[in-house]
Coordinates of N, CA and C in Angstrom, one line a residue:
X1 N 0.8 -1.2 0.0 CA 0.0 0.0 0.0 C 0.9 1.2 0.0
X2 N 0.4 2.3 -0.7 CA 1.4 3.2 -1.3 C 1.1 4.4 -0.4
X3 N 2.4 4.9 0.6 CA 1.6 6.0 1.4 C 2.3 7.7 0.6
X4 N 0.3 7.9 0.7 CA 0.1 9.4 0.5 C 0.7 11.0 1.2
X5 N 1.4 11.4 0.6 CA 1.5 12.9 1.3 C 0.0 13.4 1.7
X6 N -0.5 14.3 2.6 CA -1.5 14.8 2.6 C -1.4 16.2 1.5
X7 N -2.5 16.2 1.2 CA -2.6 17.9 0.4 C -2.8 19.1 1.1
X8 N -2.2 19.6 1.2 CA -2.8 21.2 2.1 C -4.5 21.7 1.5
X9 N -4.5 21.8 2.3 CA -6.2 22.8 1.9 C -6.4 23.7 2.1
X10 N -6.6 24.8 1.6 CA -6.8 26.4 1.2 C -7.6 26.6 1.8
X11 N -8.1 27.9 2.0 CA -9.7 28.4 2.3 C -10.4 28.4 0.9
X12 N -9.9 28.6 -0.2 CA -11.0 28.3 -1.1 C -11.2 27.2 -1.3
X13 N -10.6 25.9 -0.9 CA -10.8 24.6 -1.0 C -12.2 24.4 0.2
X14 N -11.7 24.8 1.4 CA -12.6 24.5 2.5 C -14.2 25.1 2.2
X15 N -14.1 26.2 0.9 CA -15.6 26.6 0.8 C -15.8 25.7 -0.3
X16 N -14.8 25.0 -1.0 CA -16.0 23.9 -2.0 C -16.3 22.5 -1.0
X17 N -15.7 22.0 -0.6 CA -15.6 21.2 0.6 C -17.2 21.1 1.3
X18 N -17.2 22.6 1.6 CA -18.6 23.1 2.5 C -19.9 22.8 1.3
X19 N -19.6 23.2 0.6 CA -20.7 23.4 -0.5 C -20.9 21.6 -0.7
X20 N -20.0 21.2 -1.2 CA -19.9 19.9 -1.6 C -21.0 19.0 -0.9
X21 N -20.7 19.0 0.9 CA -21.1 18.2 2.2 C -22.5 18.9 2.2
X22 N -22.8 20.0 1.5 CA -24.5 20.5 1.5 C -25.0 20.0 0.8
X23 N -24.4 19.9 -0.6 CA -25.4 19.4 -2.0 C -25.6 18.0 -1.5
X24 N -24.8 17.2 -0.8 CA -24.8 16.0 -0.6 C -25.8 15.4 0.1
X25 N -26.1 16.6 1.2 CA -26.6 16.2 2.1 C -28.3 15.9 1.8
X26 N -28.5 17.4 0.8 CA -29.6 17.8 0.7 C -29.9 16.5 -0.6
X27 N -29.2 16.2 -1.2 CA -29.6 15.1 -2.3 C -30.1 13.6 -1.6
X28 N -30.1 14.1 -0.5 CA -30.4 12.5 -0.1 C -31.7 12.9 0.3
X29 N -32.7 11.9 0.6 CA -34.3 11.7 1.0 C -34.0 11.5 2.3
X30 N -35.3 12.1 2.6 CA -35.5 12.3 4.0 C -35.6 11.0 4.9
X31 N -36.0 10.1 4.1 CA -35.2 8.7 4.9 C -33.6 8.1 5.1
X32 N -32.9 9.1 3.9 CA -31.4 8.4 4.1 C -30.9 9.2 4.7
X33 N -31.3 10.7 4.9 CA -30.6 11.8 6.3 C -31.3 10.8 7.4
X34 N -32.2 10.0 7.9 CA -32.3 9.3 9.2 C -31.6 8.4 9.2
X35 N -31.1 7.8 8.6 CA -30.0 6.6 8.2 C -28.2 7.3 8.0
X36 N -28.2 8.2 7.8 CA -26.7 8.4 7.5 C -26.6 9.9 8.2
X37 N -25.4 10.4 8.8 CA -24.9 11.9 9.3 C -24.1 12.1 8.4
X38 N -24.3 13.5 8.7 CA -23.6 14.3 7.7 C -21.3 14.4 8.0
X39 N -21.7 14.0 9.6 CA -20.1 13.5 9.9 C -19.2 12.7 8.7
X40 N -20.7 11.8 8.4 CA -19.7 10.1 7.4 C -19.3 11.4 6.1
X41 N -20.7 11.6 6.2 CA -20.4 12.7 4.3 C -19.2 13.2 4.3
X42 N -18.8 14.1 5.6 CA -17.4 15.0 5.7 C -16.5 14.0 5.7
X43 N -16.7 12.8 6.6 CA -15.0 12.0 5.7 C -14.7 11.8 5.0
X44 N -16.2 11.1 3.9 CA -15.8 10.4 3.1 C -15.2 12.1 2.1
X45 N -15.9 12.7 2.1 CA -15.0 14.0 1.3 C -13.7 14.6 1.5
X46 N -13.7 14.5 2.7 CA -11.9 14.7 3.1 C -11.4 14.0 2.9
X47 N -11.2 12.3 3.3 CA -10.3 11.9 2.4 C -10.0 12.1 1.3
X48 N -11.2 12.2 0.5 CA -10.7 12.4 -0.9 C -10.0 13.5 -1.4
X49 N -10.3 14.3 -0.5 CA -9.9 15.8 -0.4 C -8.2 15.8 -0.3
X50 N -8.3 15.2 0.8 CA -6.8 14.8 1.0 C -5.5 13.7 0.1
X51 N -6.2 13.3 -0.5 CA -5.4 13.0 -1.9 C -5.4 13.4 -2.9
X52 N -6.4 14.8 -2.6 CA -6.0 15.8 -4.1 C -7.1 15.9 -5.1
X53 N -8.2 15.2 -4.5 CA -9.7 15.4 -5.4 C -10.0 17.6 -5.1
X54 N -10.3 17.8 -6.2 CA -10.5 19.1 -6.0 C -12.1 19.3 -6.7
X55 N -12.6 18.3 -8.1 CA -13.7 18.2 -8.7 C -15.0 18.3 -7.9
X56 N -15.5 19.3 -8.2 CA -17.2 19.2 -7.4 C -18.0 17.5 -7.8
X57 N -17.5 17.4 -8.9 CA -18.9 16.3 -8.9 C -17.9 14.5 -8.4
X58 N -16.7 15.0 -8.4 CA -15.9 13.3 -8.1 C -16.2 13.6 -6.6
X59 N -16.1 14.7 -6.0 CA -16.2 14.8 -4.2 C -17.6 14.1 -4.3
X60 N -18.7 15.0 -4.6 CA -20.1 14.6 -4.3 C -19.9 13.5 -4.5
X61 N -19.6 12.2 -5.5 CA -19.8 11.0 -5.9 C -18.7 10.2 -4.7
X62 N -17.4 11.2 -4.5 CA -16.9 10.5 -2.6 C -18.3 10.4 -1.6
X63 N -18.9 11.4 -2.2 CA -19.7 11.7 -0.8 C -20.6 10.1 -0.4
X64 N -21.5 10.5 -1.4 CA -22.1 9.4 -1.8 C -22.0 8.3 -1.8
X65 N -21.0 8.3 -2.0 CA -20.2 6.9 -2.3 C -20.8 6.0 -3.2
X66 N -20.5 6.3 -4.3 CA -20.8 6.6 -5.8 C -19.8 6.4 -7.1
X67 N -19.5 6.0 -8.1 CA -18.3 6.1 -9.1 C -19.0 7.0 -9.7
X68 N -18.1 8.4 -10.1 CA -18.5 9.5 -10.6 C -18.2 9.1 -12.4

Protein backbone atom coordinates (compact mmCIF):
# COMPACT_ATOMS: atom_id res chain seq x y z
CA UNK A 1 0.00 0.00 0.00
CA UNK A 2 1.38 3.23 -1.32
CA UNK A 3 1.56 6.00 1.37
CA UNK A 4 0.12 9.45 0.53
CA UNK A 5 1.46 12.95 1.31
CA UNK A 6 -1.49 14.80 2.63
CA UNK A 7 -2.60 17.86 0.35
CA UNK A 8 -2.84 21.23 2.07
CA UNK A 9 -6.24 22.81 1.92
CA UNK A 10 -6.79 26.40 1.24
CA UNK A 11 -9.71 28.44 2.32
CA UNK A 12 -10.98 28.29 -1.12
CA UNK A 13 -10.82 24.61 -0.95
CA UNK A 14 -12.61 24.50 2.47
CA UNK A 15 -15.58 26.62 0.80
CA UNK A 16 -15.96 23.87 -1.95
CA UNK A 17 -15.61 21.21 0.55
CA UNK A 18 -18.62 23.15 2.48
CA UNK A 19 -20.71 23.39 -0.54
CA UNK A 20 -19.90 19.89 -1.62
CA UNK A 21 -21.12 18.24 2.16
CA UNK A 22 -24.45 20.54 1.51
CA UNK A 23 -25.36 19.37 -2.03
CA UNK A 24 -24.77 15.95 -0.56
CA UNK A 25 -26.64 16.24 2.08
CA UNK A 26 -29.56 17.85 0.71
CA UNK A 27 -29.56 15.08 -2.32
CA UNK A 28 -30.42 12.46 -0.11
CA UNK A 29 -34.29 11.75 1.03
CA UNK A 30 -35.49 12.30 4.04
CA UNK A 31 -35.19 8.75 4.87
CA UNK A 32 -31.39 8.43 4.14
CA UNK A 33 -30.63 11.79 6.30
CA UNK A 34 -32.33 9.30 9.21
CA UNK A 35 -30.00 6.62 8.18
CA UNK A 36 -26.72 8.40 7.54
CA UNK A 37 -24.88 11.93 9.27
CA UNK A 38 -23.62 14.29 7.68
CA UNK A 39 -20.15 13.53 9.93
CA UNK A 40 -19.71 10.06 7.42
CA UNK A 41 -20.38 12.75 4.34
CA UNK A 42 -17.39 15.05 5.70
CA UNK A 43 -14.97 12.01 5.74
CA UNK A 44 -15.78 10.44 3.14
CA UNK A 45 -15.02 14.03 1.29
CA UNK A 46 -11.91 14.69 3.12
CA UNK A 47 -10.27 11.91 2.38
CA UNK A 48 -10.67 12.37 -0.90
CA UNK A 49 -9.90 15.84 -0.37
CA UNK A 50 -6.76 14.84 0.96
CA UNK A 51 -5.41 12.98 -1.89
CA UNK A 52 -6.03 15.80 -4.13
CA UNK A 53 -9.72 15.37 -5.41
CA UNK A 54 -10.48 19.09 -6.04
CA UNK A 55 -13.66 18.25 -8.73
CA UNK A 56 -17.17 19.15 -7.38
CA UNK A 57 -18.88 16.34 -8.85
CA UNK A 58 -15.87 13.29 -8.14
CA UNK A 59 -16.20 14.84 -4.23
CA UNK A 60 -20.05 14.56 -4.28
CA UNK A 61 -19.85 11.02 -5.87
CA UNK A 62 -16.92 10.50 -2.58
CA UNK A 63 -19.68 11.72 -0.75
CA UNK A 64 -22.14 9.39 -1.82
CA UNK A 65 -20.17 6.86 -2.27
CA UNK A 66 -20.81 6.59 -5.78
CA UNK A 67 -18.34 6.10 -9.07
CA UNK A 68 -18.46 9.51 -10.64
Amino acid sequence: MAIHEPVPIDLKTVTILREVLEDAWYSLGAEQQAMMSKTVLAERILRSAAKGERDRKRLLAAALNIAA
